[in-house]
Amino acid sequence: MAPAYSLLAGGYKTDINDKISAAVIFDQPFGSNADYPEGLYASTTADLSSFATTLLVSYDATDNIVVYGGAAAQSVSATAAVPLAGGYTIDADSDTGFGYVVGAAYQIPEMALRVALTYRSEISTSHDSLEFGAPTVTDLTTPQSLNLDFQSGVNQKTLVFGSIRWVNWADFEIAPPTYPVNPLVGYDNDSITYSLGVGRKLTDTLSGALTVGYEESTGGTPSVLAPTDGNLSVGAGLTYTYGDLEITAGAKYIWLGDASDPGVGTFTDNTAMAFGLKFAYAL
């Protein structure tokens, strides 16, 4: 029920002076892609896509403390079909909402030490929609989040890094006005995701990293369009440096948490694979 999909992201950062830097970031922070080919939910589909542009400015308050913040514009659109719900369909046009990002970091560059705390606000949009072919308006608010990222050098060739991420999913729902049994998508609990990794310089041009990730199962009611509860992952990546060009490739294997509810169904023993490729160039 979860077809393959791809996400794109990019950014540009520049130093304005010796204390102030600016960056623009493009990414797709939220998404959903579901398509049941058979069984009870055959022909149930959903496709939610987003695109965000974030402008950030950072200020070196001291040699060790950096503060940063900025504004984000986010566009979201969605379509879904749920034959079991009386042949329900929805086509929600794209709409753009605005939010903000604030954060601070403590760093000791000579130790490759950095600890950063970043808050991203919720963003609300209002979508002209067609439900059962009739015009309606669907309101949507993507959740706020808080990230704690850290890294520290162990020696000249080894780096330990990780993150803790909280997302306020408990306050998120997609509830179109005429869907028979709202919400169409909703979550009972927030999520906290942990990741930990170690990087090692292998040669003058090649380095590698191993990571492990964990999101606790919360026991909430699964959604037909997102029937998982927590996950465990392992990943590996390689980075090749050629002058000012840096190329990173990685893969991650994910064990998806089981989810079961008498009114929805049972989803067990599911896994996923993720692949990433990154290009970075210093001008």
mmCIF file of C-alpha atoms in Angstrom:
data_model
loop_
_atom_site.group_PDB
_atom_site.id
_atom_site.type_symbol
_atom_site.label_atom_id
_atom_site.label_comp_id
_atom_site.label_asym_id
_atom_site.label_seq_id
_atom_site.Cartn_x
_atom_site.Cartn_y
_atom_site.Cartn_z
ATOM 1 C CA MET A 1 0.000 0.000 0.000
ATOM 2 C CA ALA A 2 3.068 2.286 0.064
ATOM 3 C CA PRO A 3 4.484 2.799 -3.446
ATOM 4 C CA ALA A 4 8.002 4.119 -3.982
ATOM 5 C CA TYR A 5 8.371 7.897 -4.055
ATOM 6 C CA SER A 6 11.153 10.480 -4.163
ATOM 7 C CA LEU A 7 11.901 13.765 -2.380
ATOM 8 C CA LEU A 8 14.121 16.666 -3.431
ATOM 9 C CA ALA A 9 15.907 19.251 -1.294
ATOM 10 C CA GLY A 10 18.526 21.913 -1.834
ATOM 11 C CA GLY A 11 20.055 25.004 -0.324
ATOM 12 C CA TYR A 12 22.496 27.870 -0.633
ATOM 13 C CA LYS A 13 24.472 29.456 2.225
ATOM 14 C CA THR A 14 26.712 32.509 2.200
ATOM 15 C CA ASP A 15 28.635 34.548 4.760
ATOM 16 C CA ILE A 16 27.550 38.194 4.804
ATOM 17 C CA ASN A 17 30.408 39.157 7.135
ATOM 18 C CA ASP A 18 32.489 37.465 9.833
ATOM 19 C CA LYS A 19 29.478 37.207 12.191
ATOM 20 C CA ILE A 20 26.367 36.983 9.996
ATOM 21 C CA SER A 21 25.435 34.239 7.509
ATOM 22 C CA ALA A 22 22.324 33.700 5.417
ATOM 23 C CA ALA A 23 20.804 30.643 3.770
ATOM 24 C CA VAL A 24 17.862 29.676 1.592
ATOM 25 C CA ILE A 25 16.592 26.088 1.818
ATOM 26 C CA PHE A 26 14.160 24.253 -0.470
ATOM 27 C CA ASP A 27 12.637 20.963 0.678
ATOM 28 C CA GLN A 28 9.517 18.779 0.859
ATOM 29 C CA PRO A 29 8.905 18.458 4.606
ATOM 30 C CA PHE A 30 5.616 16.515 4.566
ATOM 31 C CA GLY A 31 4.157 13.911 2.256
ATOM 32 C CA SER A 32 2.014 10.812 1.917
ATOM 33 C CA ASN A 33 1.628 8.242 -0.837
ATOM 34 C CA ALA A 34 -0.763 5.309 -0.451
ATOM 35 C CA ASP A 35 -2.227 2.931 -3.029
ATOM 36 C CA TYR A 36 -3.903 -0.347 -2.045
ATOM 37 C CA PRO A 37 -3.797 -2.717 -5.061
ATOM 38 C CA GLU A 38 -6.034 -5.433 -3.547
ATOM 39 C CA GLY A 39 -7.895 -6.615 -0.461
ATOM 40 C CA LEU A 40 -10.503 -4.823 1.609
ATOM 41 C CA TYR A 41 -9.075 -1.386 0.801
ATOM 42 C CA ALA A 42 -8.494 -2.032 -2.916
ATOM 43 C CA SER A 43 -8.325 1.219 -4.927
ATOM 44 C CA THR A 44 -7.912 3.337 -1.772
ATOM 45 C CA THR A 45 -5.343 6.006 -2.674
ATOM 46 C CA ALA A 46 -3.878 9.166 -1.198
ATOM 47 C CA ASP A 47 -1.233 11.608 -2.357
ATOM 48 C CA LEU A 48 -0.186 14.592 -0.250
ATOM 49 C CA SER A 49 2.750 16.694 -1.374
ATOM 50 C CA SER A 50 4.434 19.782 0.033
ATOM 51 C CA PHE A 51 7.123 22.231 -0.984
ATOM 52 C CA ALA A 52 8.768 24.690 1.392
ATOM 53 C CA THR A 53 11.166 27.606 1.064
ATOM 54 C CA THR A 54 12.953 28.715 4.233
ATOM 55 C CA LEU A 55 15.081 31.844 4.614
ATOM 56 C CA LEU A 56 17.481 31.743 7.570
ATOM 57 C CA VAL A 57 19.927 34.225 9.072
ATOM 58 C CA SER A 58 22.492 33.242 11.724
ATOM 59 C CA TYR A 59 24.508 35.459 14.044
ATOM 60 C CA ASP A 60 27.679 34.492 15.892
ATOM 61 C CA ALA A 61 26.916 36.041 19.280
ATOM 62 C CA THR A 62 30.274 34.803 20.621
ATOM 63 C CA ASP A 63 32.965 32.412 19.425
ATOM 64 C CA ASN A 64 30.902 29.573 20.904
ATOM 65 C CA ILE A 65 27.244 30.668 20.642
ATOM 66 C CA VAL A 66 25.243 31.023 17.423
ATOM 67 C CA VAL A 67 21.624 32.147 17.201
ATOM 68 C CA TYR A 68 19.524 31.822 14.059
ATOM 69 C CA GLY A 69 16.019 32.279 12.762
ATOM 70 C CA GLY A 70 13.923 32.989 9.735
ATOM 71 C CA ALA A 71 10.678 32.599 7.841
ATOM 72 C CA ALA A 72 9.203 29.667 5.924
ATOM 73 C CA ALA A 73 6.633 29.533 3.118
ATOM 74 C CA GLN A 74 5.017 26.132 2.582
ATOM 75 C CA SER A 75 2.668 24.932 -0.167
ATOM 76 C CA VAL A 76 0.546 21.789 0.235
ATOM 77 C CA SER A 77 -1.842 19.934 -2.080
ATOM 78 C CA ALA A 78 -3.594 16.561 -1.776
ATOM 79 C CA THR A 79 -5.860 14.035 -3.435
ATOM 80 C CA ALA A 80 -7.504 10.901 -2.009
ATOM 81 C CA ALA A 81 -10.041 8.223 -2.882
ATOM 82 C CA VAL A 82 -11.650 5.893 -0.325
ATOM 83 C CA PRO A 83 -14.148 3.558 -2.058
ATOM 84 C CA LEU A 84 -15.258 1.996 1.258
ATOM 85 C CA ALA A 85 -16.453 5.411 2.456
ATOM 86 C CA GLY A 86 -19.316 5.605 -0.036
ATOM 87 C CA GLY A 87 -17.021 6.177 -2.994
ATOM 88 C CA TYR A 88 -15.425 9.218 -1.326
ATOM 89 C CA THR A 89 -12.998 11.358 -3.333
ATOM 90 C CA ILE A 90 -11.230 14.641 -2.624
ATOM 91 C CA ASP A 91 -9.019 16.870 -4.719
ATOM 92 C CA ALA A 92 -7.560 19.738 -2.638
ATOM 93 C CA ASP A 93 -5.882 22.559 -4.572
ATOM 94 C CA SER A 94 -2.491 23.893 -3.517
ATOM 95 C CA ASP A 95 -2.396 26.650 -0.904
ATOM 96 C CA THR A 96 0.536 28.423 0.754
ATOM 97 C CA GLY A 97 0.982 29.200 4.433
ATOM 98 C CA PHE A 98 3.742 30.849 6.445
ATOM 99 C CA GLY A 99 5.656 29.996 9.600
ATOM 100 C CA TYR A 100 8.985 30.573 11.266
ATOM 101 C CA VAL A 101 12.145 28.868 12.512
ATOM 102 C CA VAL A 102 14.232 29.860 15.554
ATOM 103 C CA GLY A 103 17.205 28.196 17.168
ATOM 104 C CA ALA A 104 20.538 28.436 18.942
ATOM 105 C CA ALA A 105 23.741 26.432 18.960
ATOM 106 C CA TYR A 106 26.765 26.006 21.193
ATOM 107 C CA GLN A 107 29.982 25.034 19.455
ATOM 108 C CA ILE A 108 33.691 24.467 20.034
ATOM 109 C CA PRO A 109 35.123 24.284 16.496
ATOM 110 C CA GLU A 110 38.537 22.905 17.521
ATOM 111 C CA MET A 111 36.768 19.886 19.058
ATOM 112 C CA ALA A 112 34.197 19.552 16.240
ATOM 113 C CA LEU A 113 31.627 19.981 19.025
ATOM 114 C CA ARG A 114 28.219 21.441 18.229
ATOM 115 C CA VAL A 115 24.853 21.220 19.994
ATOM 116 C CA ALA A 116 21.877 22.915 18.316
ATOM 117 C CA LEU A 117 18.232 23.302 19.330
ATOM 118 C CA THR A 118 15.792 24.271 16.546
ATOM 119 C CA TYR A 119 12.064 25.009 16.715
ATOM 120 C CA ARG A 120 9.864 25.044 13.611
ATOM 121 C CA SER A 121 6.344 26.448 13.939
ATOM 122 C CA GLU A 122 3.118 24.925 12.667
ATOM 123 C CA ILE A 123 1.863 26.212 9.320
ATOM 124 C CA SER A 124 -1.817 26.502 8.385
ATOM 125 C CA THR A 125 -3.340 26.442 4.906
ATOM 126 C CA SER A 126 -6.878 26.541 3.508
ATOM 127 C CA HIS A 127 -7.592 24.554 0.349
ATOM 128 C CA ASP A 128 -10.331 24.923 -2.238
ATOM 129 C CA SER A 129 -11.444 21.323 -2.663
ATOM 130 C CA LEU A 130 -13.771 19.035 -4.568
ATOM 131 C CA GLU A 131 -15.373 16.326 -2.407
ATOM 132 C CA PHE A 132 -17.621 13.870 -4.205
ATOM 133 C CA GLY A 133 -17.192 16.401 -7.049
ATOM 134 C CA ALA A 134 -18.746 19.250 -5.016
ATOM 135 C CA PRO A 135 -16.790 22.385 -3.961
ATOM 136 C CA THR A 136 -15.745 22.682 -0.301
ATOM 137 C CA VAL A 137 -12.850 24.156 1.689
ATOM 138 C CA THR A 138 -10.417 21.962 3.642
ATOM 139 C CA ASP A 139 -8.262 23.453 6.400
ATOM 140 C CA LEU A 140 -4.909 21.886 7.228
ATOM 141 C CA THR A 141 -2.224 22.637 9.822
ATOM 142 C CA THR A 142 1.120 20.852 9.610
ATOM 143 C CA PRO A 143 2.642 20.204 13.056
ATOM 144 C CA GLN A 144 5.244 22.137 15.000
ATOM 145 C CA SER A 145 8.533 20.376 15.757
ATOM 146 C CA LEU A 146 11.633 20.640 17.938
ATOM 147 C CA ASN A 147 15.046 19.240 16.993
ATOM 148 C CA LEU A 148 18.093 18.710 19.208
ATOM 149 C CA ASP A 149 21.149 17.956 17.059
ATOM 150 C CA PHE A 150 24.633 17.237 18.382
ATOM 151 C CA GLN A 151 28.067 16.157 17.230
ATOM 152 C CA SER A 152 31.473 15.771 18.824
ATOM 153 C CA GLY A 153 34.894 14.784 17.596
ATOM 154 C CA VAL A 154 36.363 11.680 19.250
ATOM 155 C CA ASN A 155 39.739 12.058 17.584
ATOM 156 C CA GLN A 156 41.074 13.594 14.362
ATOM 157 C CA LYS A 157 39.387 10.912 12.246
ATOM 158 C CA THR A 158 36.220 10.010 14.179
ATOM 159 C CA LEU A 159 33.002 11.938 14.804
ATOM 160 C CA VAL A 160 29.966 10.959 16.872
ATOM 161 C CA PHE A 161 26.641 12.620 15.992
ATOM 162 C CA GLY A 162 22.928 12.269 16.606
ATOM 163 C CA SER A 163 19.557 13.943 17.100
ATOM 164 C CA ILE A 164 16.316 13.889 19.067
ATOM 165 C CA ARG A 165 13.239 15.102 17.186
ATOM 166 C CA TRP A 166 9.783 15.836 18.624
ATOM 167 C CA VAL A 167 6.811 16.343 16.300
ATOM 168 C CA ASN A 168 3.394 17.439 17.567
ATOM 169 C CA TRP A 169 1.408 14.864 15.581
ATOM 170 C CA ALA A 170 -1.318 14.611 18.250
ATOM 171 C CA ASP A 171 -2.686 17.991 17.118
ATOM 172 C CA PHE A 172 -2.523 17.115 13.410
ATOM 173 C CA GLU A 173 -5.479 15.867 11.412
ATOM 174 C CA ILE A 174 -6.938 16.001 7.934
ATOM 175 C CA ALA A 175 -10.698 16.390 8.335
ATOM 176 C CA PRO A 176 -12.434 17.414 5.097
ATOM 177 C CA PRO A 177 -15.953 18.806 5.703
ATOM 178 C CA THR A 178 -17.925 15.995 4.064
ATOM 179 C CA TYR A 179 -15.759 12.932 4.773
ATOM 180 C CA PRO A 180 -18.163 10.365 6.310
ATOM 181 C CA VAL A 181 -16.035 9.387 9.333
ATOM 182 C CA ASN A 182 -13.603 12.206 10.190
ATOM 183 C CA PRO A 183 -10.725 12.549 10.508
ATOM 184 C CA LEU A 184 -9.485 11.169 7.214
ATOM 185 C CA VAL A 185 -5.979 11.148 8.766
ATOM 186 C CA GLY A 186 -5.211 11.693 12.443
ATOM 187 C CA TYR A 187 -2.805 10.610 15.170
ATOM 188 C CA ASP A 188 -3.371 9.909 18.861
ATOM 189 C CA ASN A 189 0.114 10.832 20.075
ATOM 190 C CA ASP A 190 3.164 12.944 19.359
ATOM 191 C CA SER A 191 6.316 11.262 18.085
ATOM 192 C CA ILE A 192 9.884 11.373 19.390
ATOM 193 C CA THR A 193 12.570 10.051 17.072
ATOM 194 C CA TYR A 194 16.139 9.304 18.162
ATOM 195 C CA SER A 195 19.173 8.842 15.931
ATOM 196 C CA LEU A 196 22.821 8.142 16.679
ATOM 197 C CA GLY A 197 25.765 7.720 14.337
ATOM 198 C CA VAL A 198 29.508 7.546 14.042
ATOM 199 C CA GLY A 199 31.576 8.906 11.156
ATOM 200 C CA ARG A 200 35.138 7.918 10.293
ATOM 201 C CA LYS A 201 37.663 9.391 7.880
ATOM 202 C CA LEU A 202 38.916 6.455 5.806
ATOM 203 C CA THR A 203 41.310 8.215 3.424
ATOM 204 C CA ASP A 204 42.157 11.790 2.487
ATOM 205 C CA THR A 205 39.122 11.836 0.144
ATOM 206 C CA LEU A 206 36.767 9.169 1.537
ATOM 207 C CA SER A 207 34.827 8.955 4.791
ATOM 208 C CA GLY A 208 32.056 6.669 6.013
ATOM 209 C CA ALA A 209 29.235 6.709 8.562
ATOM 210 C CA LEU A 210 26.957 4.231 10.320
ATOM 211 C CA THR A 211 23.660 5.276 11.905
ATOM 212 C CA VAL A 212 20.843 3.785 13.952
ATOM 213 C CA GLY A 213 17.402 5.333 14.458
ATOM 214 C CA TYR A 214 14.454 4.620 16.749
ATOM 215 C CA GLU A 215 10.916 5.933 17.114
ATOM 216 C CA GLU A 216 8.922 4.529 20.005
ATOM 217 C CA SER A 217 5.627 2.772 19.395
ATOM 218 C CA THR A 218 2.811 4.726 21.062
ATOM 219 C CA GLY A 219 -0.042 2.233 20.703
ATOM 220 C CA GLY A 220 -2.324 4.695 18.940
ATOM 221 C CA THR A 221 -5.086 3.808 16.501
ATOM 222 C CA PRO A 222 -3.584 3.308 13.019
ATOM 223 C CA SER A 223 -4.812 5.202 9.989
ATOM 224 C CA VAL A 224 -5.585 3.366 6.750
ATOM 225 C CA LEU A 225 -3.367 5.924 5.017
ATOM 226 C CA ALA A 226 -0.503 5.601 7.555
ATOM 227 C CA PRO A 227 -0.743 2.131 9.168
ATOM 228 C CA THR A 228 2.498 2.034 11.195
ATOM 229 C CA ASP A 229 3.445 2.677 14.802
ATOM 230 C CA GLY A 230 7.070 3.536 15.475
ATOM 231 C CA ASN A 231 10.138 2.201 13.664
ATOM 232 C CA LEU A 232 13.734 1.017 13.977
ATOM 233 C CA SER A 233 16.357 1.734 11.321
ATOM 234 C CA VAL A 234 20.009 1.190 10.466
ATOM 235 C CA GLY A 235 21.897 3.112 7.820
ATOM 236 C CA ALA A 236 25.278 3.490 6.163
ATOM 237 C CA GLY A 237 26.815 6.156 3.954
ATOM 238 C CA LEU A 238 30.010 7.165 2.145
ATOM 239 C CA THR A 239 31.284 10.667 1.351
ATOM 240 C CA TYR A 240 33.796 11.372 -1.393
ATOM 241 C CA THR A 241 35.591 14.735 -1.517
ATOM 242 C CA TYR A 242 37.190 16.069 -4.681
ATOM 243 C CA GLY A 243 38.491 19.593 -4.214
ATOM 244 C CA ASP A 244 35.492 21.788 -3.383
ATOM 245 C CA LEU A 245 32.985 19.090 -4.410
ATOM 246 C CA GLU A 246 31.539 16.660 -1.874
ATOM 247 C CA ILE A 247 29.356 13.695 -2.880
ATOM 248 C CA THR A 248 27.514 11.607 -0.297
ATOM 249 C CA ALA A 249 25.501 8.438 -0.932
ATOM 250 C CA GLY A 250 23.661 6.422 1.689
ATOM 251 C CA ALA A 251 21.048 3.759 2.349
ATOM 252 C CA LYS A 252 18.768 2.971 5.267
ATOM 253 C CA TYR A 253 16.778 -0.148 6.158
ATOM 254 C CA ILE A 254 13.660 0.460 8.264
ATOM 255 C CA TRP A 255 11.584 -1.976 10.314
ATOM 256 C CA LEU A 256 8.112 -0.404 10.536
ATOM 257 C CA GLY A 257 6.231 -0.821 13.802
ATOM 258 C CA ASP A 258 3.166 -3.079 13.799
ATOM 259 C CA ALA A 259 -0.263 -1.436 13.979
ATOM 260 C CA SER A 260 -3.610 -3.078 14.716
ATOM 261 C CA ASP A 261 -7.170 -1.949 15.354
ATOM 262 C CA PRO A 262 -10.422 -3.901 14.882
ATOM 263 C CA GLY A 263 -11.966 -1.037 12.919
ATOM 264 C CA VAL A 264 -9.008 -0.594 10.589
ATOM 265 C CA GLY A 265 -7.054 -3.850 10.287
ATOM 266 C CA THR A 266 -3.743 -5.433 11.197
ATOM 267 C CA PHE A 267 -0.441 -4.414 9.613
ATOM 268 C CA THR A 268 2.586 -6.464 10.716
ATOM 269 C CA ASP A 269 6.145 -7.389 9.693
ATOM 270 C CA ASN A 270 6.549 -4.483 7.273
ATOM 271 C CA THR A 271 9.844 -2.924 6.171
ATOM 272 C CA ALA A 272 11.063 -0.104 3.946
ATOM 273 C CA MET A 273 14.258 0.948 2.171
ATOM 274 C CA ALA A 274 15.498 4.504 1.701
ATOM 275 C CA PHE A 275 18.305 5.749 -0.521
ATOM 276 C CA GLY A 276 19.880 9.217 -0.549
ATOM 277 C CA LEU A 277 22.298 11.161 -2.719
ATOM 278 C CA LYS A 278 23.741 14.579 -1.873
ATOM 279 C CA PHE A 279 25.993 16.987 -3.768
ATOM 280 C CA ALA A 280 27.674 19.923 -2.003
ATOM 281 C CA TYR A 281 29.984 22.480 -3.550
ATOM 282 C CA ALA A 282 31.946 25.242 -1.820
ATOM 283 C CA LEU A 283 32.229 28.354 -3.971
#
